[in-house]
Short mmCIF file of C-alpha atoms in Angstrom, two decimals:
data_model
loop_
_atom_site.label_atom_id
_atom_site.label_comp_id
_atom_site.label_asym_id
_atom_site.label_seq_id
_atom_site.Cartn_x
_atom_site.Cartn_y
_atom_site.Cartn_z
CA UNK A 1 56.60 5.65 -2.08
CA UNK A 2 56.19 8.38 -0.58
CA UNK A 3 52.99 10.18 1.22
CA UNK A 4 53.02 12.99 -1.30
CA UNK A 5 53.44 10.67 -4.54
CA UNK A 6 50.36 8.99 -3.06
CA UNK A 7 47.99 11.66 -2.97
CA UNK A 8 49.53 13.28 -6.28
CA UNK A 9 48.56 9.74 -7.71
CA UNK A 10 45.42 9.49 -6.32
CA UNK A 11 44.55 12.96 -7.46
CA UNK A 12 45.21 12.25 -10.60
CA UNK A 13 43.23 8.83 -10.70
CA UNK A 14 40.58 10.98 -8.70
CA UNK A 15 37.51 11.23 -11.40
CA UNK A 16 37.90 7.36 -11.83
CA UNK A 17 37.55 6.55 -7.90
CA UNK A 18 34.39 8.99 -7.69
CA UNK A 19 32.72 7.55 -10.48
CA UNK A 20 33.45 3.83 -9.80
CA UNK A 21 32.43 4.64 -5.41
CA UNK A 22 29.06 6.87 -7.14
CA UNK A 23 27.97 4.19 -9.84
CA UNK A 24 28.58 1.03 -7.11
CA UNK A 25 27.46 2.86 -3.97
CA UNK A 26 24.26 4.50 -5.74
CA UNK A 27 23.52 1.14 -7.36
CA UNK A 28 23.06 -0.26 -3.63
CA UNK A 29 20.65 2.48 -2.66
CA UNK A 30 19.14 1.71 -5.93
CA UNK A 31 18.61 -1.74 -5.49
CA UNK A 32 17.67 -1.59 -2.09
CA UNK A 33 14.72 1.53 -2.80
CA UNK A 34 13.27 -0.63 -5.72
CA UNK A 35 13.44 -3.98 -4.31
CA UNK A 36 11.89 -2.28 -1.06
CA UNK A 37 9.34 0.09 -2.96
CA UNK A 38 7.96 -3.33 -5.45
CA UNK A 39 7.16 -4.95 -2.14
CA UNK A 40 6.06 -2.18 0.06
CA UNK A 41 3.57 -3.79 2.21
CA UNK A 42 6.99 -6.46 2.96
CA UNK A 43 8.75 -2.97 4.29
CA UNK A 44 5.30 -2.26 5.79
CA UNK A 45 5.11 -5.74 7.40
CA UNK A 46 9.56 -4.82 8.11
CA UNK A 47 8.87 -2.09 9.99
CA UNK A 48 5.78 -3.03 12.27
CA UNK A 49 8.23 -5.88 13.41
CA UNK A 50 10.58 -3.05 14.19
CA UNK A 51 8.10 -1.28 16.04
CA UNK A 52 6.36 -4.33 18.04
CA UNK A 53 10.10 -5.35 19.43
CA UNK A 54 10.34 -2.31 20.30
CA UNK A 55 6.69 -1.58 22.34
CA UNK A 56 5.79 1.37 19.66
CA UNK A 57 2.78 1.38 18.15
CA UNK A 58 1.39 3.17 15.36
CA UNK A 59 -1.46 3.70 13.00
CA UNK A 60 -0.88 1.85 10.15
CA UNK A 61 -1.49 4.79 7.13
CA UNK A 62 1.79 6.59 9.05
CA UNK A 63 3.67 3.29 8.88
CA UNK A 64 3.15 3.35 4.80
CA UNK A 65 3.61 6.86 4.55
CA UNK A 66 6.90 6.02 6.30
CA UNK A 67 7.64 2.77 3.95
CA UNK A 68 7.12 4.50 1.05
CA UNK A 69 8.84 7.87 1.82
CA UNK A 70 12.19 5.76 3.19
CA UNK A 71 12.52 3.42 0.09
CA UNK A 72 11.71 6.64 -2.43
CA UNK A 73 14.42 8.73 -1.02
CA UNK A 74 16.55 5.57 -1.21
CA UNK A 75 16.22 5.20 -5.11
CA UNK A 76 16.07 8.90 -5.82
CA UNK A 77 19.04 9.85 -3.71
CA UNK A 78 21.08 6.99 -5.00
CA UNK A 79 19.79 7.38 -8.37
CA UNK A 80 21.48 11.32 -7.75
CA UNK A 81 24.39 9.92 -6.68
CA UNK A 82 24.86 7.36 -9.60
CA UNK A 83 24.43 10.46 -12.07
CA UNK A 84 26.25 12.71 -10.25
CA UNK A 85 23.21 15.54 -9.89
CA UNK A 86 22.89 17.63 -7.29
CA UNK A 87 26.20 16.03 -5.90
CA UNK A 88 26.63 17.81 -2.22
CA UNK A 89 22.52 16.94 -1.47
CA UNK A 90 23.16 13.29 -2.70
CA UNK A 91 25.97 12.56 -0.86
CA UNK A 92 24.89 14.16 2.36
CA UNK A 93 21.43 12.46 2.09
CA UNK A 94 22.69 9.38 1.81
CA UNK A 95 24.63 9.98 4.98
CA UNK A 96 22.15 11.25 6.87
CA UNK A 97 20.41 7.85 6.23
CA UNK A 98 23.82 5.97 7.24
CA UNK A 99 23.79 8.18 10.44
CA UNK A 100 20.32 6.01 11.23
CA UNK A 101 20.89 2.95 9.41
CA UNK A 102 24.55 2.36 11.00
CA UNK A 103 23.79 2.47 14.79
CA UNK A 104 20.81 0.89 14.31
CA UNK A 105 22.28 -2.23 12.30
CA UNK A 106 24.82 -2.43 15.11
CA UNK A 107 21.63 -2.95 18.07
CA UNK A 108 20.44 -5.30 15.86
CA UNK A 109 23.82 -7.09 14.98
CA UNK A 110 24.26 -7.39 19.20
CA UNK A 111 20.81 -7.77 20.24
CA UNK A 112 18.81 -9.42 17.14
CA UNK A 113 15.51 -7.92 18.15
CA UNK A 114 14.49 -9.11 14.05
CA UNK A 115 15.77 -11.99 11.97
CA UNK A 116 17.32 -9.92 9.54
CA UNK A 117 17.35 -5.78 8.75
CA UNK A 118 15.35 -6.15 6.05
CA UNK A 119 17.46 -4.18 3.90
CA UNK A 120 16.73 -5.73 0.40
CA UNK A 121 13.03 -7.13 1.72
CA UNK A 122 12.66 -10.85 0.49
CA UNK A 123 14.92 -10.21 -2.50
CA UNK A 124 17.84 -10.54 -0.59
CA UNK A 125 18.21 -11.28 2.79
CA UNK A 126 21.67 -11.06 4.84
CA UNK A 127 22.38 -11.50 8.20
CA UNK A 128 23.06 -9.33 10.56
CA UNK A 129 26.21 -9.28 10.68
CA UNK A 130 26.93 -8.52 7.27
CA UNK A 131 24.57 -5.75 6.94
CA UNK A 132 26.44 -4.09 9.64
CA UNK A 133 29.29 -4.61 7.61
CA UNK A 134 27.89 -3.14 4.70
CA UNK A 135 26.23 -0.30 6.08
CA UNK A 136 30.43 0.41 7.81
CA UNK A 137 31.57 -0.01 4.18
CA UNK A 138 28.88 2.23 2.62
CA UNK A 139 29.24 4.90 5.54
CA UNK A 140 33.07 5.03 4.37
CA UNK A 141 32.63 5.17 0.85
CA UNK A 142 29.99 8.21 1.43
CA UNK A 143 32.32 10.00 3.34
CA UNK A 144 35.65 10.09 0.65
CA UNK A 145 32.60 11.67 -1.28
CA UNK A 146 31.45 14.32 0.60
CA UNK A 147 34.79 15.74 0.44
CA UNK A 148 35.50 14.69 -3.55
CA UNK A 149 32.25 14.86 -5.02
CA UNK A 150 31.70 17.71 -6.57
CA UNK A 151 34.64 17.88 -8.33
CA UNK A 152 34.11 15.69 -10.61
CA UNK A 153 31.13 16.79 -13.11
CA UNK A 154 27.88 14.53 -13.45
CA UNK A 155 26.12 13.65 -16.58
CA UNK A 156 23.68 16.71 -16.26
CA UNK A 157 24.09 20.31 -16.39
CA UNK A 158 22.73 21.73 -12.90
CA UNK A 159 19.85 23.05 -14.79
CA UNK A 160 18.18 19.87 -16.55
CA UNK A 161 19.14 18.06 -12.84
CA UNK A 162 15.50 18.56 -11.69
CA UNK A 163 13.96 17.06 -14.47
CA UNK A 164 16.16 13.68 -13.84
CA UNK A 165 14.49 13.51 -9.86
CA UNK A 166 11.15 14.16 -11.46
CA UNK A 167 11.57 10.96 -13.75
CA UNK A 168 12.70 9.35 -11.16
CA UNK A 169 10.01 10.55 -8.17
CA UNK A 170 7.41 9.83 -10.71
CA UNK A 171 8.32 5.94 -11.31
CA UNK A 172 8.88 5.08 -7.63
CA UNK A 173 5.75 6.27 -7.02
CA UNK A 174 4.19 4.36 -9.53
CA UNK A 175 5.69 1.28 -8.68
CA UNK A 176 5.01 1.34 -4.94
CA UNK A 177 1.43 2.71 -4.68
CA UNK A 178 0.54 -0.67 -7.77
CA UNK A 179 2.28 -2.43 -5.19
CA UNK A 180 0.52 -1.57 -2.16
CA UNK A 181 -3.48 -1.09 -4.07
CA UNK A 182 -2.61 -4.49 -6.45
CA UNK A 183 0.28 -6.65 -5.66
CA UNK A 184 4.12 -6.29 -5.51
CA UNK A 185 5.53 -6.21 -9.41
CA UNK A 186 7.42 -9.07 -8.34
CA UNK A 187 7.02 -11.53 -6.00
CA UNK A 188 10.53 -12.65 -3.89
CA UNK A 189 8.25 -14.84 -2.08
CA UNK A 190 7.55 -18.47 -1.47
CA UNK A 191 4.51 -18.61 -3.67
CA UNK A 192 5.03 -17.15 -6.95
CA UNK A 193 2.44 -17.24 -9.45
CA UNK A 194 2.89 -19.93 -12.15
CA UNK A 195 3.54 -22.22 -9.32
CA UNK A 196 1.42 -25.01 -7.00
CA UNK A 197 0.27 -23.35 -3.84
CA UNK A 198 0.61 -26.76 -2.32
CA UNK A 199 3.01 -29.32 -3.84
CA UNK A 200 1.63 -32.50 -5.32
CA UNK A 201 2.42 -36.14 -4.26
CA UNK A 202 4.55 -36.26 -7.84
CA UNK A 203 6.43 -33.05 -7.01
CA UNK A 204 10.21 -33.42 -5.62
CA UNK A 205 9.96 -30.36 -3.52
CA UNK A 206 7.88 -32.18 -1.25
CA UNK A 207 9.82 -32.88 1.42
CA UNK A 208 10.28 -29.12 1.59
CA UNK A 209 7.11 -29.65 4.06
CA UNK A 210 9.43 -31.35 6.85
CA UNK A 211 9.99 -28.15 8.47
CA UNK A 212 8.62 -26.62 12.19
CA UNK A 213 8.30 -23.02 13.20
CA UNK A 214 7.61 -21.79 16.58
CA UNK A 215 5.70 -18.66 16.59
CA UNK A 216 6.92 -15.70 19.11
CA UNK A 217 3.89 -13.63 20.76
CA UNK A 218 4.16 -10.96 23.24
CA UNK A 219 1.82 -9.90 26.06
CA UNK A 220 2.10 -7.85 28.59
CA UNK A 221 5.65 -7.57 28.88
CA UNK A 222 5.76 -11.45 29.20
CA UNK A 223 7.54 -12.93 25.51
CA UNK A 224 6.39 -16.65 24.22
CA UNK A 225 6.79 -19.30 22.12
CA UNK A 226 3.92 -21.50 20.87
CA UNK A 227 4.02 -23.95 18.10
CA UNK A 228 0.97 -23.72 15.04
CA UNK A 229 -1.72 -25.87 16.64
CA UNK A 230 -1.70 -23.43 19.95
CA UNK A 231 -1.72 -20.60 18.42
CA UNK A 232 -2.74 -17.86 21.46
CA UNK A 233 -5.95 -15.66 21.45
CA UNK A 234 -6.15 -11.80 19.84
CA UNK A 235 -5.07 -10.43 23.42
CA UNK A 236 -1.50 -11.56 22.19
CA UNK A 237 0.90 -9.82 19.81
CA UNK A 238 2.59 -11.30 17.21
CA UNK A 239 6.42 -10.93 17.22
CA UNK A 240 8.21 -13.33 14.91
CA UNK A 241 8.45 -16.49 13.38
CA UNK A 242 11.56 -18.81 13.75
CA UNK A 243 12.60 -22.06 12.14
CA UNK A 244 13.78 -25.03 14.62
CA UNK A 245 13.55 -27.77 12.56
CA UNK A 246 14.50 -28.71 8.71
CA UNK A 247 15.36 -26.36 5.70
CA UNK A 248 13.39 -23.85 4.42
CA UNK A 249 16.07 -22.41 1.54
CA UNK A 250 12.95 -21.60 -1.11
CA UNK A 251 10.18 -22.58 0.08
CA UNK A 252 7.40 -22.32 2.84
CA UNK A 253 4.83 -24.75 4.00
CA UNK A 254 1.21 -23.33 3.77
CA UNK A 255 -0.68 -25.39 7.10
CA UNK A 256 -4.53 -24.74 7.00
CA UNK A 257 -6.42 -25.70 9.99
CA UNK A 258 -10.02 -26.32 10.86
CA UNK A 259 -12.11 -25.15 13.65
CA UNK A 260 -10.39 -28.40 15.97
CA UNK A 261 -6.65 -28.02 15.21
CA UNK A 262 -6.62 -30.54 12.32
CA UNK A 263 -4.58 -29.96 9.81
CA UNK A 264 -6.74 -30.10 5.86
CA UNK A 265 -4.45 -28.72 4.20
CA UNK A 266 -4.96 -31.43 1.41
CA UNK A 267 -8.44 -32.08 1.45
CA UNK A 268 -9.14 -28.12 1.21
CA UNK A 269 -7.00 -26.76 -1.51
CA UNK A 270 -7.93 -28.54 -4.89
CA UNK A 271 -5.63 -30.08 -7.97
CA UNK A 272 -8.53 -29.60 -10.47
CA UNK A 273 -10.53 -27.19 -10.97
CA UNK A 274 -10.90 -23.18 -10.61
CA UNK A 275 -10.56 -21.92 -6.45
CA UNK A 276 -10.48 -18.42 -4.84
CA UNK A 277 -8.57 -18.26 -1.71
CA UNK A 278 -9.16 -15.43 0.29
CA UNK A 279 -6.35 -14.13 2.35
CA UNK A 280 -6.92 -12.23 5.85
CA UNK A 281 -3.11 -12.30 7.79
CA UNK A 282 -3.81 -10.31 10.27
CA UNK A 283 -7.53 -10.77 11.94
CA UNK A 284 -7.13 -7.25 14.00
CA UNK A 285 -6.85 -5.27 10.86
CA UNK A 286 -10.19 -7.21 9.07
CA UNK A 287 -12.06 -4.86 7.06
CA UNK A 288 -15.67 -5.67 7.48
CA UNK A 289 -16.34 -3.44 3.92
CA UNK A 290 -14.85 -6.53 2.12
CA UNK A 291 -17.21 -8.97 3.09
CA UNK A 292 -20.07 -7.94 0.45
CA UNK A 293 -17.01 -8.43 -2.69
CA UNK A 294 -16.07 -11.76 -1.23
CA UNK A 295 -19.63 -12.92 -1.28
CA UNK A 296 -20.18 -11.94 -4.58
CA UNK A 297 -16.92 -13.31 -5.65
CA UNK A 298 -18.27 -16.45 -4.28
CA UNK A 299 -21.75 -16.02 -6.01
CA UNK A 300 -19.31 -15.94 -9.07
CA UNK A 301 -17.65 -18.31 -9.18
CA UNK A 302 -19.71 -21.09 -7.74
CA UNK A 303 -22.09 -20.70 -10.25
CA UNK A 304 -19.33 -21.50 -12.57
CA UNK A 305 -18.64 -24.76 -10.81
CA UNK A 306 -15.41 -23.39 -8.84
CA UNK A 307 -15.47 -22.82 -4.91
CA UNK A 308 -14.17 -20.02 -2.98
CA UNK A 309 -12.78 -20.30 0.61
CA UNK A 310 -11.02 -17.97 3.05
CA UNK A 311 -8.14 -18.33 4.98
CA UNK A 312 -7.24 -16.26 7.91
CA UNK A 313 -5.32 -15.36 10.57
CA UNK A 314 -8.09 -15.89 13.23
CA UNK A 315 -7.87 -16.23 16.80
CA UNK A 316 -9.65 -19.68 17.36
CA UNK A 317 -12.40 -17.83 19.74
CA UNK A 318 -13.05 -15.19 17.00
CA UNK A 319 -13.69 -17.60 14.91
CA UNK A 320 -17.49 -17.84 14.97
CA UNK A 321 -17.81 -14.15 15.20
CA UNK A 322 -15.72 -13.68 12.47
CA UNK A 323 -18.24 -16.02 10.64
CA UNK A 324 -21.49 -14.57 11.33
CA UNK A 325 -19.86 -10.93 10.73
CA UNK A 326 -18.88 -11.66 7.07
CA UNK A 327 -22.53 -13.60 7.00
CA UNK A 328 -20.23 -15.89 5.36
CA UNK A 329 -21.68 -18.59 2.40
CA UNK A 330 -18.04 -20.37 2.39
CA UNK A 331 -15.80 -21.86 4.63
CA UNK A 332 -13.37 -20.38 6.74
CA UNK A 333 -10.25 -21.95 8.08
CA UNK A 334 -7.19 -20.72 9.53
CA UNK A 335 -3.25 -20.43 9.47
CA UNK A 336 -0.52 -18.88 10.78
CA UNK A 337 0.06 -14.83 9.98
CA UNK A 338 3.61 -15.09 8.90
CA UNK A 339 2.69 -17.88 6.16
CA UNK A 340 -0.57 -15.67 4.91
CA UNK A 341 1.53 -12.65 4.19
CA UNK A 342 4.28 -14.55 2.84
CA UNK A 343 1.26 -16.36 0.43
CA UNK A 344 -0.19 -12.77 -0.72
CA UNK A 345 -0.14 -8.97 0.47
CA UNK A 346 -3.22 -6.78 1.68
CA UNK A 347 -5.75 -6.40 4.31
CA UNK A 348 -7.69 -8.74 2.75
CA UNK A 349 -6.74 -10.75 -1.03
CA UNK A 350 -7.91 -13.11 -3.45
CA UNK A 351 -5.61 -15.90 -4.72
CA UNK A 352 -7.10 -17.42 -7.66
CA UNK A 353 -5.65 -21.15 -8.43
CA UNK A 354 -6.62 -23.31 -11.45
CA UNK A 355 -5.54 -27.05 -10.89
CA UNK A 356 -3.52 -26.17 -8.01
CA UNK A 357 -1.54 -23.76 -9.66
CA UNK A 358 -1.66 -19.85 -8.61
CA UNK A 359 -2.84 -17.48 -11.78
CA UNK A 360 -3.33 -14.31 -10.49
CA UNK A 361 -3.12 -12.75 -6.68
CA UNK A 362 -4.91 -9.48 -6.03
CA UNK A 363 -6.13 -6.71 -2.90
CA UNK A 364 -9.84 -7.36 -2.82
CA UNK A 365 -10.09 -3.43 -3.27
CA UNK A 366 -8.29 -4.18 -6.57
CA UNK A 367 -11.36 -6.28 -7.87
CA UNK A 368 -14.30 -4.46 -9.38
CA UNK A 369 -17.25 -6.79 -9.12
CA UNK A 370 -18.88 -4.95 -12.23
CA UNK A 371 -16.31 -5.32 -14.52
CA UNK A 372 -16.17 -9.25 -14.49
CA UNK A 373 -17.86 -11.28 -17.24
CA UNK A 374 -20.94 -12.33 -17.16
CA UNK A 375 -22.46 -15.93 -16.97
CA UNK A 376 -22.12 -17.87 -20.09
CA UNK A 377 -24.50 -21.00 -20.56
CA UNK A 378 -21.66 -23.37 -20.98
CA UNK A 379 -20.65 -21.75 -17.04
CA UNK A 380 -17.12 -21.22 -17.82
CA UNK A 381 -15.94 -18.63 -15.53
CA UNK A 382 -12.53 -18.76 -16.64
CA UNK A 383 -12.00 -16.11 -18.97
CA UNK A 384 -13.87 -13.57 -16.49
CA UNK A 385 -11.53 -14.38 -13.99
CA UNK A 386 -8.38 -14.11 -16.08
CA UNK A 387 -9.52 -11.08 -16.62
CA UNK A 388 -7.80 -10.17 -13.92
CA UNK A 389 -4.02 -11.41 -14.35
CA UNK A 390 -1.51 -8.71 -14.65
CA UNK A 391 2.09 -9.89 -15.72
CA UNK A 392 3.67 -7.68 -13.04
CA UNK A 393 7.24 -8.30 -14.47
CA UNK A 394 7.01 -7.17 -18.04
CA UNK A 395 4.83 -4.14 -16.69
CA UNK A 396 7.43 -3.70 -14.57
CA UNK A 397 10.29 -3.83 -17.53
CA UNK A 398 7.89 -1.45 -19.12
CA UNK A 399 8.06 1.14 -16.78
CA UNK A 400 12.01 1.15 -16.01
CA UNK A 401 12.16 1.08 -20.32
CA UNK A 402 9.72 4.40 -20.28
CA UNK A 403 12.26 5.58 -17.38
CA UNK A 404 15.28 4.32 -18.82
CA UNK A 405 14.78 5.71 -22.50
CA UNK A 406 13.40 9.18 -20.58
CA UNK A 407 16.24 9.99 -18.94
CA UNK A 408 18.40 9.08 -22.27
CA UNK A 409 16.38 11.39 -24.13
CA UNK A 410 17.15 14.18 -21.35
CA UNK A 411 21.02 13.53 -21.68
CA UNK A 412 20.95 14.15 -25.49
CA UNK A 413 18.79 17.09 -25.16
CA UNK A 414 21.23 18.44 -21.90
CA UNK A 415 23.88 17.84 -24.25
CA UNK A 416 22.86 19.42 -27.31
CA UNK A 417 22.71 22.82 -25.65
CA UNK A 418 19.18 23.58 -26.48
CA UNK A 419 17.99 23.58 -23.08
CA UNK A 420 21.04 26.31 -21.78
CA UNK A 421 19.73 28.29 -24.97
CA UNK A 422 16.34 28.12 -23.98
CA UNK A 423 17.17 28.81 -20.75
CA UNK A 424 19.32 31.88 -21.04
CA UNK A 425 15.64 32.76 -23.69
CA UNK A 426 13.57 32.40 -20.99
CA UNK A 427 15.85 34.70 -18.72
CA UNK A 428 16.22 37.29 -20.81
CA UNK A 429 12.93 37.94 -21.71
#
C-alpha cells in the first residue's frame, strides 16, 4: 500500500481515531484526578515524599493548595478532552502536564528516589517502570491530537462549553476539600471501615502479620535505616518505608508500642466493646488546639463504658512532654508514621471501633462536641457516636449521579438550540 492510500485511509477513519485516543486518554486523566482528589491528603502525604528526597521543604497549606490544584486540572482537563470542549486548551494542557510528568517519571524510573509515582494514589499503584511507559504512551497519543483535534466536533457547542468545566470544577472541589476536612470518599487503604483494625486469632488473614519494614530517616545529609523498635528521635526526617521481609499484597500490620519498646498491640486494641483511637502520624505537625476535643471525647465515651486511647507518631523522648501537653486522661502509645496514615488521614483523627471492627474514621476538626447525644441512664453511647458515620461511597455515587445527570441535562438543552437562541437574544438586545 502505498504512503498516500495510508493517509487517505486514515483521513477518512480520522473522527473514529480522535474520539477513541480523547475518550481513552481523557479517561486516564480522569481516573487519575478523582482517585487523587478522594484521597488528597495521600497526594499530600505523595508529594512531601517528593519534596523530602529531594531536600525542599515547604509549608504544608502550599503543599495542599498544590495537591488539590494538580489533581483538579487533571479531571477537568481530561474531562475537556473526553468531551471534546475547548479542544486546542485541552489538549495542550494536558501536554504541558506530560512536559513535567515525563522527565520526571524517567529520574524516578533510573534513580527511584520514591517507591512508586504515585500516579493513581493507593488505588492503583504501578511501578516505575511502567508509569514511564505510560506517561511515553500518553505523551504520544496527546501529540496526534494537538494536530487533529479540533477537527473533529465535541459534544458541546463552544458556547454551553463553560458551563460543562463549571460542573465539573464544582464537583472536584467538593470531593477533595470532604476529603481533606472529613475523610477520603473512599478508602484504597489497608484499613477500610467494616473491617477488624487488628485481625482476630479465628481470622485467616493472620499470617498477613509475618511481615518487616525498615524505616528510612534522613539527617543531615547522612540517609538510614532503622527497624520499628529503634525508631530515631524528632531531629530525624522521615523518608520512606520499605518491605524486606514477607507479603504485604492487601494488607498492613498495625504495631503499637509502649513507653519500653514492647509491642501491646493485643492487649490495647479491644474485640468487645466501643474504643476511640486517636490518630497523630506525624508528632511535628501536633495541633495542641485538639487536645480539649479529645478529652471530651474521652469524658464521652468513658462514661458510657467505652475507652479512648491515642496513638501517635511520637519520638520516644517527646513522649512525656507530649503527655503533660495534651494534660492527657488516657493512654498514649506509639507506632510507626507510615502505618498511622495508612490507618486514617489528618493532623490529628478519631477511629471509632465497636468489637474490633472500624465504624466510622474522622479529622478531629470534623467532630462537633455539641452536637453528640447526650447521656442516657442505660449509658449507651452508641447511637451518639454513630452519629457520626458517613457512607462515603454512596455519597460519593451521589455526587458523580448529580454530575452525571447535570451535564446530560446540558447536552439536551445544547442540542435543542434554545441556548444559541437565547444567546443570539441576549446579543441583540
Amino acid at each position: 500500500m502505498k504512503l498516500a492510500d495510508i493517509s487517505c485511509a486514515l483521513r477518512r477513519h480520522d473522527p473514529w481515531i480522535v474520539w477513541t485516543l480523547r475518550i481513552v486518554v481523557g479517561g486516564v486523566f480522569i481516573m487519575s484526578g478523582l482517585v487523587k482528589d478522594i484521597d488528597l491528603w495521600g497526594f499530600v502525604y505523595k508529594i512531601e515524599e517528593y519534596l523530602t528526597a529531594w531536600g525542599i521543604r515547604q509549608p504544608r497549606s502550599m503543599v495542599v493548595m498544590a495537591a488539590l490544584g494538580i489533581s483538579g486540572a487533571e479531571f477537568i482537563l481530561g474531562a475537556m478532552l473526553a468531551t471534546g470542549s475547548y479542544k486546542r486548551t485541552a489538549v495542550w494542557g494536558l501536554l504541558a502536564m506530560m512536559a513535567v510528568m515525563l522527565p520526571l517519571t524517567l529520574y524516578i524510573y533510573i534513580f527511584s528516589p520514591v517507591s512508586d509515582c504515585g500516579c493513581f494514589g493507593d488505588f492503583w499503584k504501578l511501578s516505575n517502570g511502567a508509569t514511564f511507559l505510560k506517561n511515553i504512551i500518553i505523551t504520544a497519543a496527546l501529540v496526534w491530537l494537538a494536530f487533529r483535534n479540533k477537527y473533529v466536533a465535541g459534544i458541546y457547542h463552544a458556547y454551553s462549553q463553560w458551563v460543562e468545566v463549571t460542573f465539573c470544577a464544582i464537583f472536584i472541589l467538593a470531593v477533595g476539600l470532604y476529603g481533606y476536612n472529613v475523610q477520603p470518599l473512599l478508602d484504597f487503604r489497608s484499613f477500610p471501615v467494616g473491617e477488624r483494625i487488628v485481625p482476630s486469632d479465628d481470622d485467616d488473614d493472620s499470617a498477613a502479620s509475618d511481615v518487616t519494614f525498615e524505616f528510612i530517616y534522613e539527617k543531615d545529609g547522612v540517609t538510614q535505616s532503622f527497624m520499628d523498635y529503634e525508631l530515631p528521635d524528632s531531629t530525624w526526617t522521615f523518608v520512606e518505608r520499605r518491605l524486606i521481609d514477607g507479603d504485604l499484597t492487601d494488607h498492613t500490620e498495625l504495631s503499637v508500642l509502649d513507653e519500653f519498646d514492647d509491642d501491646v498491640t493485643l492487649d490495647v486494641i479491644s474485640q468487645e466493646g466501643e474504643q476511640l483511637i486517636v490518630v497523630l502520624p506525624q508528632y511535628d505537625r501536633a495541633d495542641a488546639s485538639f487536645t480539649y476535643t479529645v478529652n471530651e471525647l474521652n469524658r464521652y465515651i468513658t462514661s458510657h463504658g467505652g475507652s479512648l486511647m491515642e496513638i501517635g507518631a511520637i519520638p520516644k523522648d517527646c513522649l512525656d512532654d507530649w503527655r503533660d501537653m495534651s494534660m492527657a486522661e488516657y493512654p498514649i502509645y506509639r507506632a510507626e508514621s507510615t502505618v498511622l496514615k495508612e490507618l486514617s488521614r489528618g493532623v490529628m483523627s478519631a477511629v471509632y471501633v465497636v468489637d474490633g471492627v472500624i465504624v466510622w474514621k474522622r479529622t478531629l476538626s470534623s467532630i462537633n462536641i455539641d452536637s453528640l447525644s447526650p447521656v442516657t441512664g442505660d449509658g449507651d453511647s452508641s447511637h451518639g457516636l454513630m452519629a457520626l458515620s458517613v457512607d462515603g461511597g454512596m455519597l460519593l455515587l451521589r455526587w458523580a449521579m448529580m454530575l452525571a445527570f447535570s451535564l446530560l441535562l446540558l447536552f439536551l438543552v445544547d442540542k435543542s438550540g434554545y441556548m444559541s437562541k437565547w444567546i443570539a437574544k441576549v446579543r441583540k438586545s
